[in-house]
mmCIF file of C-alpha atoms and ligand atoms in Angstrom:
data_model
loop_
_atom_site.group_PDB
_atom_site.id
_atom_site.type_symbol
_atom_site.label_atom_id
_atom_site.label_comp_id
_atom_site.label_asym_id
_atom_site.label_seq_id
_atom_site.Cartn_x
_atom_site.Cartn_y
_atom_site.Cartn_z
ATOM 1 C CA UNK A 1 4.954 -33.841 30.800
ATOM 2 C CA UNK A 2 4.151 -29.927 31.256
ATOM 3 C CA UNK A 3 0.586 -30.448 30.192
ATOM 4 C CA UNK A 4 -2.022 -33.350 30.375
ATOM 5 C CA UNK A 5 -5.193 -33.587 29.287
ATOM 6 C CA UNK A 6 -8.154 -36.348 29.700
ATOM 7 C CA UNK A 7 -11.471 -37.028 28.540
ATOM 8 C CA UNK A 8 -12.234 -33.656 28.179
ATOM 9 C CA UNK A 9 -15.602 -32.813 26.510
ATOM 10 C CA UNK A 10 -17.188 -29.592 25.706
ATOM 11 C CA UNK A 11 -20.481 -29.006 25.207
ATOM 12 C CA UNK A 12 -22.389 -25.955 23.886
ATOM 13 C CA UNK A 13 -25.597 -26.492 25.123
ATOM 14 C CA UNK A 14 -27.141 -29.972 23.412
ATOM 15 C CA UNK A 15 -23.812 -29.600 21.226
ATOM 16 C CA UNK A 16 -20.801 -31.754 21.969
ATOM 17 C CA UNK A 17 -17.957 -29.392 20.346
ATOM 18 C CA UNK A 18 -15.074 -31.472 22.043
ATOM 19 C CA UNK A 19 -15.778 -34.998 22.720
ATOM 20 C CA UNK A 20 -13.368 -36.660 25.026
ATOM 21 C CA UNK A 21 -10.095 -35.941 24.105
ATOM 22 C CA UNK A 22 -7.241 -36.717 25.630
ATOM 23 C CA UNK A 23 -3.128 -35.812 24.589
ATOM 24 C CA UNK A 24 0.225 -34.702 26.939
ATOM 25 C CA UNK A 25 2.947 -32.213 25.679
ATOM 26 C CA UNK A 26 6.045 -32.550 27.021
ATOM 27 C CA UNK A 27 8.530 -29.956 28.334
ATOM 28 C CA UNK A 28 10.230 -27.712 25.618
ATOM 29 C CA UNK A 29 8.174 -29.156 22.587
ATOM 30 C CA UNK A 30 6.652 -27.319 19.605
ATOM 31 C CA UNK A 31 3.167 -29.315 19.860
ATOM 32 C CA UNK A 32 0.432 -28.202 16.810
ATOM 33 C CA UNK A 33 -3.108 -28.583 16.854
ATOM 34 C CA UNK A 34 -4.300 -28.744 13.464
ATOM 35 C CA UNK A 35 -8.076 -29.670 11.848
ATOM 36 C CA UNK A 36 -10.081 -28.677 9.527
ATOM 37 C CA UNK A 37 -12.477 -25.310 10.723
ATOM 38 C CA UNK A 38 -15.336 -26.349 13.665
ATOM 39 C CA UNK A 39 -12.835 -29.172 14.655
ATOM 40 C CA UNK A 40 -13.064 -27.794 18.315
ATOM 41 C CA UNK A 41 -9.439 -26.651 18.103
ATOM 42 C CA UNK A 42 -9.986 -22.868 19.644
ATOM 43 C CA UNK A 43 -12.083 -24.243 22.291
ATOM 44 C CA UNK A 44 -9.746 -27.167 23.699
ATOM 45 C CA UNK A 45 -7.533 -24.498 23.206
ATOM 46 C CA UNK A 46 -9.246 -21.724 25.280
ATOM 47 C CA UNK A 47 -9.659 -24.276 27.753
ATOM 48 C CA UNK A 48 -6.337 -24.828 28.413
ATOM 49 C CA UNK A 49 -5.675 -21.104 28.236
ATOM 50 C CA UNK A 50 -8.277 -20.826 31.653
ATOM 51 C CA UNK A 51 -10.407 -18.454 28.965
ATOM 52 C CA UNK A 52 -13.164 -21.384 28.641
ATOM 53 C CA UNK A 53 -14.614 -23.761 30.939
ATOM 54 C CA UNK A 54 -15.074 -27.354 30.173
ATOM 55 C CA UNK A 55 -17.981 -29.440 30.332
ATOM 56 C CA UNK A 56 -15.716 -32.390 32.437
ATOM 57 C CA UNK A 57 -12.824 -34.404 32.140
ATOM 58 C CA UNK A 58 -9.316 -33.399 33.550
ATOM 59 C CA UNK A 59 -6.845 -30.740 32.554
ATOM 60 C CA UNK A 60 -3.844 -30.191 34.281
ATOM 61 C CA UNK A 61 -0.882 -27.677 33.151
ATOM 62 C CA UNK A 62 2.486 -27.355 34.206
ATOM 63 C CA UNK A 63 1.141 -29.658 37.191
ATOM 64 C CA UNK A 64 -1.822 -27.521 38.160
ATOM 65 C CA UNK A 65 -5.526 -28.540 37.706
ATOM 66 C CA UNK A 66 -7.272 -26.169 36.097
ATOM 67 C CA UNK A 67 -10.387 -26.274 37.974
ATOM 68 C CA UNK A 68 -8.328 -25.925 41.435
ATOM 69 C CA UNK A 69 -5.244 -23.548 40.650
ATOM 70 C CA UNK A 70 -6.478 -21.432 37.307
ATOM 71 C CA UNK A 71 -4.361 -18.388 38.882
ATOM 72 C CA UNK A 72 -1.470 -20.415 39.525
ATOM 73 C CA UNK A 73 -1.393 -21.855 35.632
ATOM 74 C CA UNK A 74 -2.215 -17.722 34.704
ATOM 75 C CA UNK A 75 1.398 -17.146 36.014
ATOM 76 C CA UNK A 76 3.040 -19.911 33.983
ATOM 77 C CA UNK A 77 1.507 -19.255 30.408
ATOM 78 C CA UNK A 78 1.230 -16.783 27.670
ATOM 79 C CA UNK A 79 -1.475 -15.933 25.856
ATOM 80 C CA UNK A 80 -1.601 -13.870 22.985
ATOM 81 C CA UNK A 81 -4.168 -11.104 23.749
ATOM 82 C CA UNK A 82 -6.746 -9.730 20.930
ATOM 83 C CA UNK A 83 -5.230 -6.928 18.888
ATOM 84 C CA UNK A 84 -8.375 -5.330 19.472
ATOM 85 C CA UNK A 85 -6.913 -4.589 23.033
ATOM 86 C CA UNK A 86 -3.438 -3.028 21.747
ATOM 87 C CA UNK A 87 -4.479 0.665 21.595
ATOM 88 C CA UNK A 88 -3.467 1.937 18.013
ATOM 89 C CA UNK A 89 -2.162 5.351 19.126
ATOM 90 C CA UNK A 90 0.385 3.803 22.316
ATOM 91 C CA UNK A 91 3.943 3.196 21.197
ATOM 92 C CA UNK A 92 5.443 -0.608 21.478
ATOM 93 C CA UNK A 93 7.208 0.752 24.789
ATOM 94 C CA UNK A 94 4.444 2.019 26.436
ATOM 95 C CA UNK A 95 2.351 -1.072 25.259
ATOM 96 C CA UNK A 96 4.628 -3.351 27.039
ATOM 97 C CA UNK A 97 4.773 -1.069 30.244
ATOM 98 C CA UNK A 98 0.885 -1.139 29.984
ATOM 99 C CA UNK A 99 0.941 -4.740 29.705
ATOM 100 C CA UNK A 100 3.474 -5.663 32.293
ATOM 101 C CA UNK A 101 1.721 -3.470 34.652
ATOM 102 C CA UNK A 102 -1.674 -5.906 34.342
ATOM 103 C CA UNK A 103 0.743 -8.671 34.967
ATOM 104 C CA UNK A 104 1.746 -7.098 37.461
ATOM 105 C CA UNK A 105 5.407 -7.763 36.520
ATOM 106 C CA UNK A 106 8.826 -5.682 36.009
ATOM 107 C CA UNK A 107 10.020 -5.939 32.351
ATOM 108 C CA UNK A 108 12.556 -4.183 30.378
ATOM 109 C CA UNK A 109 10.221 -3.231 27.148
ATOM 110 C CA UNK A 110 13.479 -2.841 25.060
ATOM 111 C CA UNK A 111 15.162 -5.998 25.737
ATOM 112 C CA UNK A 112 11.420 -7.970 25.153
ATOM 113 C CA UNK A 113 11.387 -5.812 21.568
ATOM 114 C CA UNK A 114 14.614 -7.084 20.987
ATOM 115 C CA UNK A 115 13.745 -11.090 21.268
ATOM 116 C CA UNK A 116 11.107 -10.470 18.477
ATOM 117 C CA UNK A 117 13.026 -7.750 17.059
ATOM 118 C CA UNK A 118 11.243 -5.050 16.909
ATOM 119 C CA UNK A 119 13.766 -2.509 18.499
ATOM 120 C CA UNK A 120 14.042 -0.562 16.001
ATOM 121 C CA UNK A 121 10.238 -0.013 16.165
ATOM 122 C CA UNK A 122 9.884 0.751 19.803
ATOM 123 C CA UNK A 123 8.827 4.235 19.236
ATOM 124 C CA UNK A 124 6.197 3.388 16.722
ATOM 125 C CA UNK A 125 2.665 2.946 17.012
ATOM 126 C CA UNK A 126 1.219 -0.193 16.755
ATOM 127 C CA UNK A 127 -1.070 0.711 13.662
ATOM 128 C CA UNK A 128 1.990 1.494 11.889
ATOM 129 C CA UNK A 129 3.190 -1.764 12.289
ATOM 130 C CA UNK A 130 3.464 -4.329 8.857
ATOM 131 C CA UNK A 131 1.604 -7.775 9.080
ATOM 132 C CA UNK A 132 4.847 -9.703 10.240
ATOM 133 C CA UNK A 133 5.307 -7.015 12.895
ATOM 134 C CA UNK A 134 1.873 -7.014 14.618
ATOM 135 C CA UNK A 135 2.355 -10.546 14.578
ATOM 136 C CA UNK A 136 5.696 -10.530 16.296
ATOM 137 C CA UNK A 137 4.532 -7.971 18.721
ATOM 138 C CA UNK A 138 1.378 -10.490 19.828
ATOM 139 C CA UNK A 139 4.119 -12.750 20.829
ATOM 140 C CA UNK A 140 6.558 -10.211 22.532
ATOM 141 C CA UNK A 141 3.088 -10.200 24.745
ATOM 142 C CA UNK A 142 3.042 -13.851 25.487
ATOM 143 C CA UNK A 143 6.216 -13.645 26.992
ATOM 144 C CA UNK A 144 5.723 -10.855 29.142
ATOM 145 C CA UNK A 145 5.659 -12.679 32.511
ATOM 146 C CA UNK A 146 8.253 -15.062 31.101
ATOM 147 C CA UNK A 147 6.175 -18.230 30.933
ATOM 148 C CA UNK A 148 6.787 -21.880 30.694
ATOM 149 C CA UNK A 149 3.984 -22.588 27.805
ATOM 150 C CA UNK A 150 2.858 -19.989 24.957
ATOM 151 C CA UNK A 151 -0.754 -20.473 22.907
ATOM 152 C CA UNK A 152 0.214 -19.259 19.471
ATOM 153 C CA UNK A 153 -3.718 -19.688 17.771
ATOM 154 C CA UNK A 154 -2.829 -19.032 13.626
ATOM 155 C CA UNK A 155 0.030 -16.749 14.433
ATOM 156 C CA UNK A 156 0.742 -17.011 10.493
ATOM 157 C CA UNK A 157 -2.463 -16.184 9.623
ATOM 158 C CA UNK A 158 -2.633 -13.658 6.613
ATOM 159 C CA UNK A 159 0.909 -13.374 6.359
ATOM 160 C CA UNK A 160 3.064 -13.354 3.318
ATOM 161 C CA UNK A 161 5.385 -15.677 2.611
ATOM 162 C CA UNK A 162 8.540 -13.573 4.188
ATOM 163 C CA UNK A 163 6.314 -12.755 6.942
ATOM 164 C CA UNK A 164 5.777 -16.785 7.636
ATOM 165 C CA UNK A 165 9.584 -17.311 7.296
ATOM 166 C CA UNK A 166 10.309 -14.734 9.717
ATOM 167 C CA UNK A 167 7.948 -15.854 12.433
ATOM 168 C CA UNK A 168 9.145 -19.110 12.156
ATOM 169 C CA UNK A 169 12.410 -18.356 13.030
ATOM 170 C CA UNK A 170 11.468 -16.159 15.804
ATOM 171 C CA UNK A 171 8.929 -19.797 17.504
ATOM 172 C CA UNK A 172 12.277 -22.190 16.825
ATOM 173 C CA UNK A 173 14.323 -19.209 19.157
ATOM 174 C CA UNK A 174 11.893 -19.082 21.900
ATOM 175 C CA UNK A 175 11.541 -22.952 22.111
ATOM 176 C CA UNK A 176 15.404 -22.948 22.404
ATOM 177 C CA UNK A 177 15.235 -20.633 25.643
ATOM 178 C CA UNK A 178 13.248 -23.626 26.704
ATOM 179 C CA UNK A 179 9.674 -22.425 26.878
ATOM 180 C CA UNK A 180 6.930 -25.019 25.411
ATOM 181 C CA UNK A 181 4.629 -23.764 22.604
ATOM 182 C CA UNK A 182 0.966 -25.495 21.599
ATOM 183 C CA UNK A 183 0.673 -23.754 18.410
ATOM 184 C CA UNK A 184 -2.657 -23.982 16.341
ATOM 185 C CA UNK A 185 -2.243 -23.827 12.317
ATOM 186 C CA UNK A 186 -4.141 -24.014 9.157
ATOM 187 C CA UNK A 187 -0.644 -24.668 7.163
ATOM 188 C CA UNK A 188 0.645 -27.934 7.020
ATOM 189 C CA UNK A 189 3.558 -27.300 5.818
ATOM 190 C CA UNK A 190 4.171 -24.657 8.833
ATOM 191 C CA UNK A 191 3.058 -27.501 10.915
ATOM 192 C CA UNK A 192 5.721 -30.241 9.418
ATOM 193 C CA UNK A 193 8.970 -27.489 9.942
ATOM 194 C CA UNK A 194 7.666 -26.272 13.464
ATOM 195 C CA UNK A 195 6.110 -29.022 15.324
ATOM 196 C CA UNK A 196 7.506 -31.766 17.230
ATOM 197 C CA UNK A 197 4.754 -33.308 17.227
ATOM 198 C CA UNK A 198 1.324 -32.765 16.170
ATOM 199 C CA UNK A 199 -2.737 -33.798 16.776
ATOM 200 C CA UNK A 200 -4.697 -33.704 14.592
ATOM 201 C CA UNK A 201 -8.965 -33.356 15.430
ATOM 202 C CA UNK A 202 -11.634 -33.650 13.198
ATOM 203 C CA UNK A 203 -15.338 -33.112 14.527
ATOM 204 C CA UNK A 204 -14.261 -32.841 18.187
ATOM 205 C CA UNK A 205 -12.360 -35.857 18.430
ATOM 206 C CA UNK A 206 -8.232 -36.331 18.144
ATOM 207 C CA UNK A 207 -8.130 -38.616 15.248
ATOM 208 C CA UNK A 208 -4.343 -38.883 15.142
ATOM 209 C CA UNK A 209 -1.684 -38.006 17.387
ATOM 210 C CA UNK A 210 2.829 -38.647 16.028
ATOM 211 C CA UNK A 211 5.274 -36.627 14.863
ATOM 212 C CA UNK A 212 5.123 -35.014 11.321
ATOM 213 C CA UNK A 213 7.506 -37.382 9.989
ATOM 214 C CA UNK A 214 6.186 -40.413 11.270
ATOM 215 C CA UNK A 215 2.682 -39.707 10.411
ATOM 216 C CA UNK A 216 3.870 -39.072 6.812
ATOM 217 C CA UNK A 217 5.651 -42.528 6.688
ATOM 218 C CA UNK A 218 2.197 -44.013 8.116
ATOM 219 C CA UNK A 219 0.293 -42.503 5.396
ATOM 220 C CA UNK A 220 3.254 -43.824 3.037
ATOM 221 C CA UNK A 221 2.776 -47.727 4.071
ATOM 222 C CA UNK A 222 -0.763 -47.538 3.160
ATOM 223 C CA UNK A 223 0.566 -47.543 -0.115
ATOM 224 C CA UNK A 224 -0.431 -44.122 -0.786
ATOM 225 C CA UNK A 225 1.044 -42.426 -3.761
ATOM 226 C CA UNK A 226 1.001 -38.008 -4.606
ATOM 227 C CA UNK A 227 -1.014 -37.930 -7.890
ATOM 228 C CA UNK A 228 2.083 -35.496 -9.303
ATOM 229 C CA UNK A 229 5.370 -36.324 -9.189
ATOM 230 C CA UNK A 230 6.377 -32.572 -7.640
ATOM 231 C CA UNK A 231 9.462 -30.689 -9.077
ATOM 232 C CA UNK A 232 12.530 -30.068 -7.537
ATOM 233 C CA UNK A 233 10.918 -26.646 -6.357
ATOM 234 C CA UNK A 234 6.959 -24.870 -5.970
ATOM 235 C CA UNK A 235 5.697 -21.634 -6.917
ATOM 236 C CA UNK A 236 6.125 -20.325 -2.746
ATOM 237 C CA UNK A 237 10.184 -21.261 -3.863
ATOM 238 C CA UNK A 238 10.030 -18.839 -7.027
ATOM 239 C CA UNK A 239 8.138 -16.267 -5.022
ATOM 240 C CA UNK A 240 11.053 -16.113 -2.135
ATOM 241 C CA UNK A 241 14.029 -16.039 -4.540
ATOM 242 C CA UNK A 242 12.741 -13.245 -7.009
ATOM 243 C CA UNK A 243 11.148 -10.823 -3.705
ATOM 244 C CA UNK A 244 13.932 -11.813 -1.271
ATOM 245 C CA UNK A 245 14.820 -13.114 1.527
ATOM 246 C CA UNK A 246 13.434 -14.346 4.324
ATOM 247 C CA UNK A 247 14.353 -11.679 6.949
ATOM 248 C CA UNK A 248 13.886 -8.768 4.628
ATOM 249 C CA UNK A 249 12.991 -5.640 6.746
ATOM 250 C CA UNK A 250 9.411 -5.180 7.707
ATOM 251 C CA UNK A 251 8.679 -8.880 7.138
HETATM 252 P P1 LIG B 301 -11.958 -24.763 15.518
HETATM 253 O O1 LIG B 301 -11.097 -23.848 16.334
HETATM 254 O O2 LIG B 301 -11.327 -26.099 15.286
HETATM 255 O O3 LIG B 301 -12.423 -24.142 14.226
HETATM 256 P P2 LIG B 301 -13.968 -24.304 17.550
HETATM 257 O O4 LIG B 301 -13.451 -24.809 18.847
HETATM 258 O O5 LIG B 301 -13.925 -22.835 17.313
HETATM 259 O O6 LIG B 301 -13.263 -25.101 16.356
HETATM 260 O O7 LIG B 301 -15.496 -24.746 17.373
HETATM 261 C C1 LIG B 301 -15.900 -26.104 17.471
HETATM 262 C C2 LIG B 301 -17.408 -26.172 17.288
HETATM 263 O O8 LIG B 301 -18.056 -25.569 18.391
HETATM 264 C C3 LIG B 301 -17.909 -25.440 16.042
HETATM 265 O O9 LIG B 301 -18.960 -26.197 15.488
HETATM 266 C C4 LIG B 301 -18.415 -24.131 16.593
HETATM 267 O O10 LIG B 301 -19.462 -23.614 15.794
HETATM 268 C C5 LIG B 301 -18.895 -24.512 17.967
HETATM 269 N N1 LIG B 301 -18.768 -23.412 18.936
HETATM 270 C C6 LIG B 301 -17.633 -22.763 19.247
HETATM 271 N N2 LIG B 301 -17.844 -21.820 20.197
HETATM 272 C C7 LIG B 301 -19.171 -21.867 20.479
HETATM 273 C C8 LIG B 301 -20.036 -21.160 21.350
HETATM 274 N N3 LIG B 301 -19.554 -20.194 22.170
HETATM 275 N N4 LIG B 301 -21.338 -21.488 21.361
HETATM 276 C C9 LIG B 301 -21.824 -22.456 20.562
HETATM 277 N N5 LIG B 301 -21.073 -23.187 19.708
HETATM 278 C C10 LIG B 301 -19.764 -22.898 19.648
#
């Protein structure tokens, strides 16, 4: 397993915001986080990003504890920075050259536009980007100091449909070059075509904890039944044939 974590509990003051959790992600999974707003998603999150400190119980990523080694588990992960920090009037180039300097590390900015393809772009501004593209720009960042893990919190956040698509492609192409991704979503159905596997919190504590598909068939031997019988397609279906496809330009 590439990351492990144990009874870990957060508390903000008298408030317990993560109560003693506990899940491992394995090597080259897609592994979601998903629960309803105030779950304590962001901070078990932040926590395992070295951004937050816990309260107690054990964390370790990629083998390293993160109360021992933080700077060693810096090296190994990506984290997608604030856009607040990507200065609007810096091209994508010098972005990355800015960036790679902090990391200290030696990048070719063109060949990390091209992963997320955006090299056509390279000489814009960030402002000037679309939706998709600021997006796919925050993750050119993660992998910056080529990590083994990437945080992706909402990535598809405010995105249209295309957008979405896009990105998705773009998350299944960097898990094939073998880099693990802990992805937090509000979209379930972004969470049943990414993720491996997924947990699931509610009120600080991991309530469930399977794969997509088996969690589904769970929830089907219950007996549980939809209320509708769904058609053969949904409105998001009508919506991608008539405004086209899924890798349209400036998605
Ligand atoms: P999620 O990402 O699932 O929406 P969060 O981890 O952001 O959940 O928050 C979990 C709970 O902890 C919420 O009730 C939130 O209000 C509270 N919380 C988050 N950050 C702080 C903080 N810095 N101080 C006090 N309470 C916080």
């Amino acid at each position: 397993m590439i990351i492990s974590v144990k009874n870990l509990v957060k508390q903000y003051g008298s408030f317990e915001a993560v109560r003693g959790i506990g899940f491992e992600v394995q090597e080259g999974e897609i592994f979601g986080l998903l629960g309803p707003n105030g779950a304590g998603k962001s901070t078990t999150l932040e926590i395992m990003e070295t951004l937050r400190l816990k309260t107690s119980g054990e964390v370790l990523i990629g083998g390293f504890d993160i109360d021992k080694d933080p700077n060693e588990i810096k090296q190994i992960i990506g984290v997608q920075l604030q856009t607040s920090g990507f200065y609007p009037a810096l091209k994508l180039v010098e972005l990355i050259e800015l960036f790679a300097g902090l990391y200290n590390r030696n990048v070719s900015p063109m060949e990390l536009l091209k992963k997320v393809n955006l090299e056509d772009n390279a000489k814009s501004v960030f402002k000037s980007l679309s939706g998709g593209q600021k997006q796919r720009f925050s993750i050119a960042t993660t992998l910056i100091n080529n990590p083994k893990i990437i945080f992706l919190d909402e990535p598809t956040t405010g995105l249209d449909p295309q957008a979405r698509r896009n990105l998705w492609e773009l998350i299944k192409e960097i898990r094939l070059q073998g880099t693990t991704i802990v992805i937090t979503t509000h979209y379930m159905d972004e969470a049943e075509i990414l993720c491996d596997r997924v947990a699931i919190m509610d009120a600080g504590k991991l309530i469930l904890l399977d794969s997509p598909d088996r969690l589904i068939d769970q929830l089907l031997q219950t007996g549980f039944e939809r209320k509708k019988e769904s058609k053969g397609a949904n409105l998001e279906d009508v919506f991608i044939q008539m405004t086209g496809h899924a890798l349209r330009e400036g998605a």
